[in-house]
Amino acid sequence: MRRGLPVVLRFIVGSFPVFMGFACLGLSLYSEHSIKFNSLRNSLMTLFSLMNGDVLLETVRDIQDGFMGDLYLVAFMCIFAFAILSVFVSIIQDSYQSAKKQTAQQALPKRSRSGVSGAAGGISHMDAEALMNQLAECMDVLSAQMRECREMQEQLCSLYRK
């Protein structure tokens, strides 16, 4: 929570001017046509409801401004309902994953291997095993690629000999 909250607040503060711009645009364009946009408060509440998937069809019917009304609502929905809410959810998920990883690392027993020390003050046994497994996988891939390279080299040499 401590890690995610500052990032979420920065994102909310950064996206609020765009939200306020859409609210003011809705107020100036549709205040005479719709009760949903007749005040800044109603405009903000209507857009918040739209962002959460409520009152979409009623708002489209209420505006009845043809292409401009449709463009206004589609632009708002694309920017806020799809893009900004997705980024908001991914920020929260990232914060959760980093907190989960940090909790898991703190819960693991810290066993240092004798004679193994690095700049960070040592490597735990589980970290060393994971690194060794990754190194073994890389070595397997490299040796397979080396075999392929040798085979191609032999084929090229045999072609030039003929």
C-alpha positions as a LaTeX table, in Angstrom:
\begin{tabular}{lrrr}
\hline
Residue & $x$ (\AA) & $y$ (\AA) & $z$ (\AA) \\
\hline
Met1 & 0.00 & 0.00 & 0.00 \\
Arg2 & 2.85 & 2.37 & 0.84 \\
Arg3 & 4.50 & 1.79 & $-2.53$ \\
Gly4 & 1.39 & 1.94 & $-4.69$ \\
Leu5 & $-0.40$ & 4.91 & $-3.17$ \\
Pro6 & 2.06 & 7.64 & $-4.29$ \\
Val7 & 2.10 & 6.28 & $-7.84$ \\
Val8 & $-1.69$ & 6.06 & $-7.95$ \\
Leu9 & $-2.08$ & 9.58 & $-6.56$ \\
Arg10 & 0.39 & 10.97 & $-9.11$ \\
Phe11 & $-1.52$ & 9.25 & $-11.89$ \\
Ile12 & $-4.88$ & 10.56 & $-10.63$ \\
Val13 & $-3.53$ & 14.10 & $-10.35$ \\
Gly14 & $-2.03$ & 13.79 & $-13.84$ \\
Ser15 & $-5.20$ & 12.52 & $-15.48$ \\
Phe16 & $-7.61$ & 14.84 & $-13.63$ \\
Pro17 & $-7.04$ & 17.84 & $-15.97$ \\
Val18 & $-8.11$ & 15.69 & $-18.94$ \\
Phe19 & $-11.19$ & 14.53 & $-17.05$ \\
Met20 & $-11.99$ & 18.13 & $-16.08$ \\
Gly21 & $-11.50$ & 19.20 & $-19.71$ \\
Phe22 & $-14.06$ & 16.65 & $-20.88$ \\
Ala23 & $-16.45$ & 17.80 & $-18.14$ \\
Cys24 & $-16.11$ & 21.45 & $-19.18$ \\
Leu25 & $-16.50$ & 20.54 & $-22.84$ \\
Gly26 & $-19.67$ & 18.58 & $-22.05$ \\
Leu27 & $-20.95$ & 21.49 & $-19.98$ \\
Ser28 & $-20.35$ & 24.01 & $-22.76$ \\
Leu29 & $-21.73$ & 21.83 & $-25.56$ \\
Tyr30 & $-24.70$ & 20.10 & $-23.92$ \\
Ser31 & $-25.84$ & 22.18 & $-20.94$ \\
Glu32 & $-28.88$ & 23.45 & $-22.85$ \\
His33 & $-29.81$ & 20.00 & $-24.24$ \\
Ser34 & $-29.30$ & 17.70 & $-21.28$ \\
Ile35 & $-29.88$ & 17.81 & $-17.56$ \\
Lys36 & $-26.85$ & 15.53 & $-17.19$ \\
Phe37 & $-24.54$ & 18.35 & $-18.34$ \\
Asn38 & $-26.39$ & 21.44 & $-17.02$ \\
Ser39 & $-23.84$ & 22.06 & $-14.24$ \\
Leu40 & $-20.21$ & 21.21 & $-13.67$ \\
Arg41 & $-21.17$ & 18.86 & $-10.84$ \\
Asn42 & $-23.68$ & 16.98 & $-13.02$ \\
Ser43 & $-21.19$ & 16.88 & $-15.88$ \\
Leu44 & $-18.49$ & 15.40 & $-13.61$ \\
Met45 & $-20.91$ & 12.84 & $-12.16$ \\
Thr46 & $-22.19$ & 11.84 & $-15.60$ \\
Leu47 & $-18.66$ & 11.34 & $-16.93$ \\
Phe48 & $-17.69$ & 9.36 & $-13.83$ \\
Ser49 & $-20.73$ & 7.15 & $-14.36$ \\
Leu50 & $-19.85$ & 6.73 & $-18.03$ \\
Met51 & $-16.30$ & 5.83 & $-17.11$ \\
Asn52 & $-17.62$ & 3.03 & $-14.91$ \\
Gly53 & $-19.97$ & 1.76 & $-17.60$ \\
Asp54 & $-23.23$ & 3.19 & $-16.28$ \\
Val55 & $-25.84$ & 5.34 & $-18.08$ \\
Leu56 & $-24.12$ & 5.08 & $-21.47$ \\
Leu57 & $-27.20$ & 4.49 & $-23.60$ \\
Glu58 & $-29.27$ & 7.05 & $-21.69$ \\
Thr59 & $-26.54$ & 9.68 & $-22.14$ \\
Val60 & $-26.30$ & 8.99 & $-25.88$ \\
Arg61 & $-30.08$ & 9.38 & $-26.19$ \\
Asp62 & $-30.07$ & 12.46 & $-23.96$ \\
Ile63 & $-27.41$ & 14.32 & $-25.92$ \\
Gln64 & $-28.91$ & 13.68 & $-29.40$ \\
Asp65 & $-26.32$ & 15.86 & $-31.12$ \\
Gly66 & $-25.54$ & 13.59 & $-34.02$ \\
Phe67 & $-21.92$ & 13.12 & $-34.99$ \\
Met68 & $-20.43$ & 15.57 & $-32.44$ \\
Gly69 & $-22.23$ & 13.96 & $-29.52$ \\
Asp70 & $-21.18$ & 10.50 & $-30.61$ \\
Leu71 & $-17.60$ & 11.66 & $-31.16$ \\
Tyr72 & $-17.52$ & 13.30 & $-27.72$ \\
Leu73 & $-18.75$ & 10.16 & $-25.95$ \\
Val74 & $-16.61$ & 7.75 & $-27.97$ \\
Ala75 & $-13.48$ & 9.84 & $-27.39$ \\
Phe76 & $-14.19$ & 10.01 & $-23.67$ \\
Met77 & $-14.87$ & 6.29 & $-23.43$ \\
Cys78 & $-11.74$ & 5.37 & $-25.39$ \\
Ile79 & $-9.49$ & 7.65 & $-23.39$ \\
Phe80 & $-10.91$ & 7.04 & $-19.93$ \\
Ala81 & $-12.77$ & 3.75 & $-19.83$ \\
Phe82 & $-10.21$ & 1.84 & $-21.85$ \\
Ala83 & $-6.85$ & 3.58 & $-21.56$ \\
Ile84 & $-6.78$ & 5.40 & $-18.23$ \\
Leu85 & $-8.65$ & 2.78 & $-16.23$ \\
Ser86 & $-6.42$ & 0.05 & $-17.70$ \\
Val87 & $-3.30$ & 1.97 & $-16.70$ \\
Phe88 & $-4.78$ & 2.56 & $-13.24$ \\
Val89 & $-5.46$ & $-1.15$ & $-12.77$ \\
Ser90 & $-1.99$ & $-2.09$ & $-14.02$ \\
Ile91 & $-0.38$ & 0.35 & $-11.56$ \\
Ile92 & $-2.28$ & $-1.29$ & $-8.72$ \\
Gln93 & $-1.36$ & $-4.78$ & $-9.97$ \\
Asp94 & 2.31 & $-3.83$ & $-10.29$ \\
Ser95 & 2.33 & $-2.46$ & $-6.75$ \\
Tyr96 & 0.68 & $-5.63$ & $-5.50$ \\
Gln97 & 3.20 & $-7.86$ & $-7.30$ \\
Ser98 & 6.18 & $-5.90$ & $-5.98$ \\
Ala99 & 4.79 & $-6.01$ & $-2.42$ \\
Lys100 & 4.14 & $-9.74$ & $-2.81$ \\
Lys101 & 7.68 & $-10.31$ & $-4.08$ \\
Gln102 & 9.16 & $-8.27$ & $-1.24$ \\
Thr103 & 7.11 & $-10.20$ & 1.33 \\
Ala104 & 8.20 & $-13.50$ & $-0.19$ \\
Gln105 & 11.85 & $-12.46$ & $-0.11$ \\
Gln106 & 11.59 & $-11.42$ & 3.53 \\
Ala107 & 9.93 & $-14.73$ & 4.42 \\
Leu108 & 12.67 & $-16.86$ & 2.83 \\
Pro109 & 15.42 & $-18.00$ & 5.21 \\
Lys110 & 18.64 & $-16.19$ & 4.44 \\
Arg111 & 21.28 & $-18.90$ & 4.18 \\
Ser112 & 24.54 & $-17.74$ & 2.76 \\
Arg113 & 26.91 & $-20.23$ & 1.23 \\
Ser114 & 30.42 & $-20.32$ & 2.57 \\
Gly115 & 32.87 & $-18.53$ & 0.38 \\
Val116 & 30.19 & $-16.85$ & $-1.73$ \\
Ser117 & 29.95 & $-13.15$ & $-1.28$ \\
Gly118 & 29.23 & $-10.39$ & $-3.68$ \\
Ala119 & 28.71 & $-6.66$ & $-3.76$ \\
Ala120 & 25.30 & $-7.10$ & $-2.18$ \\
Gly121 & 26.77 & $-8.99$ & 0.79 \\
Gly122 & 26.10 & $-12.58$ & $-0.30$ \\
Ile123 & 23.74 & $-14.74$ & $-2.30$ \\
Ser124 & 21.13 & $-16.94$ & $-0.71$ \\
His125 & 21.14 & $-20.66$ & $-1.42$ \\
Met126 & 17.88 & $-20.50$ & $-3.41$ \\
Asp127 & 19.13 & $-17.57$ & $-5.49$ \\
Ala128 & 22.34 & $-19.44$ & $-6.28$ \\
Glu129 & 20.40 & $-22.53$ & $-7.31$ \\
Ala130 & 18.13 & $-20.49$ & $-9.57$ \\
Leu131 & 21.14 & $-18.80$ & $-11.17$ \\
Met132 & 22.83 & $-22.14$ & $-11.70$ \\
Asn133 & 19.69 & $-23.52$ & $-13.37$ \\
Gln134 & 19.49 & $-20.50$ & $-15.67$ \\
Leu135 & 23.17 & $-20.84$ & $-16.50$ \\
Ala136 & 22.74 & $-24.53$ & $-17.30$ \\
Glu137 & 19.81 & $-23.73$ & $-19.62$ \\
Cys138 & 21.86 & $-21.06$ & $-21.40$ \\
Met139 & 24.77 & $-23.44$ & $-21.80$ \\
Asp140 & 22.47 & $-26.08$ & $-23.31$ \\
Val141 & 21.12 & $-23.56$ & $-25.80$ \\
Leu142 & 24.62 & $-22.35$ & $-26.67$ \\
Ser143 & 25.96 & $-25.86$ & $-27.21$ \\
Ala144 & 23.00 & $-26.70$ & $-29.47$ \\
Gln145 & 23.65 & $-23.55$ & $-31.48$ \\
Met146 & 27.35 & $-24.37$ & $-31.67$ \\
Arg147 & 26.53 & $-27.85$ & $-33.03$ \\
Glu148 & 24.29 & $-26.26$ & $-35.67$ \\
Cys149 & 27.04 & $-23.80$ & $-36.61$ \\
Arg150 & 29.58 & $-26.63$ & $-36.96$ \\
Glu151 & 27.19 & $-28.62$ & $-39.13$ \\
Met152 & 26.58 & $-25.61$ & $-41.37$ \\
Gln153 & 30.33 & $-24.97$ & $-41.54$ \\
Glu154 & 30.95 & $-28.60$ & $-42.55$ \\
Gln155 & 28.25 & $-28.38$ & $-45.22$ \\
Leu156 & 29.78 & $-25.19$ & $-46.61$ \\
Cys157 & 33.24 & $-26.71$ & $-46.65$ \\
Ser158 & 31.96 & $-29.82$ & $-48.41$ \\
Leu159 & 30.27 & $-27.63$ & $-51.05$ \\
Tyr160 & 33.49 & $-25.71$ & $-51.71$ \\
Arg161 & 35.51 & $-28.94$ & $-51.93$ \\
Lys162 & 33.30 & $-30.29$ & $-54.73$ \\
\hline
\end{tabular}
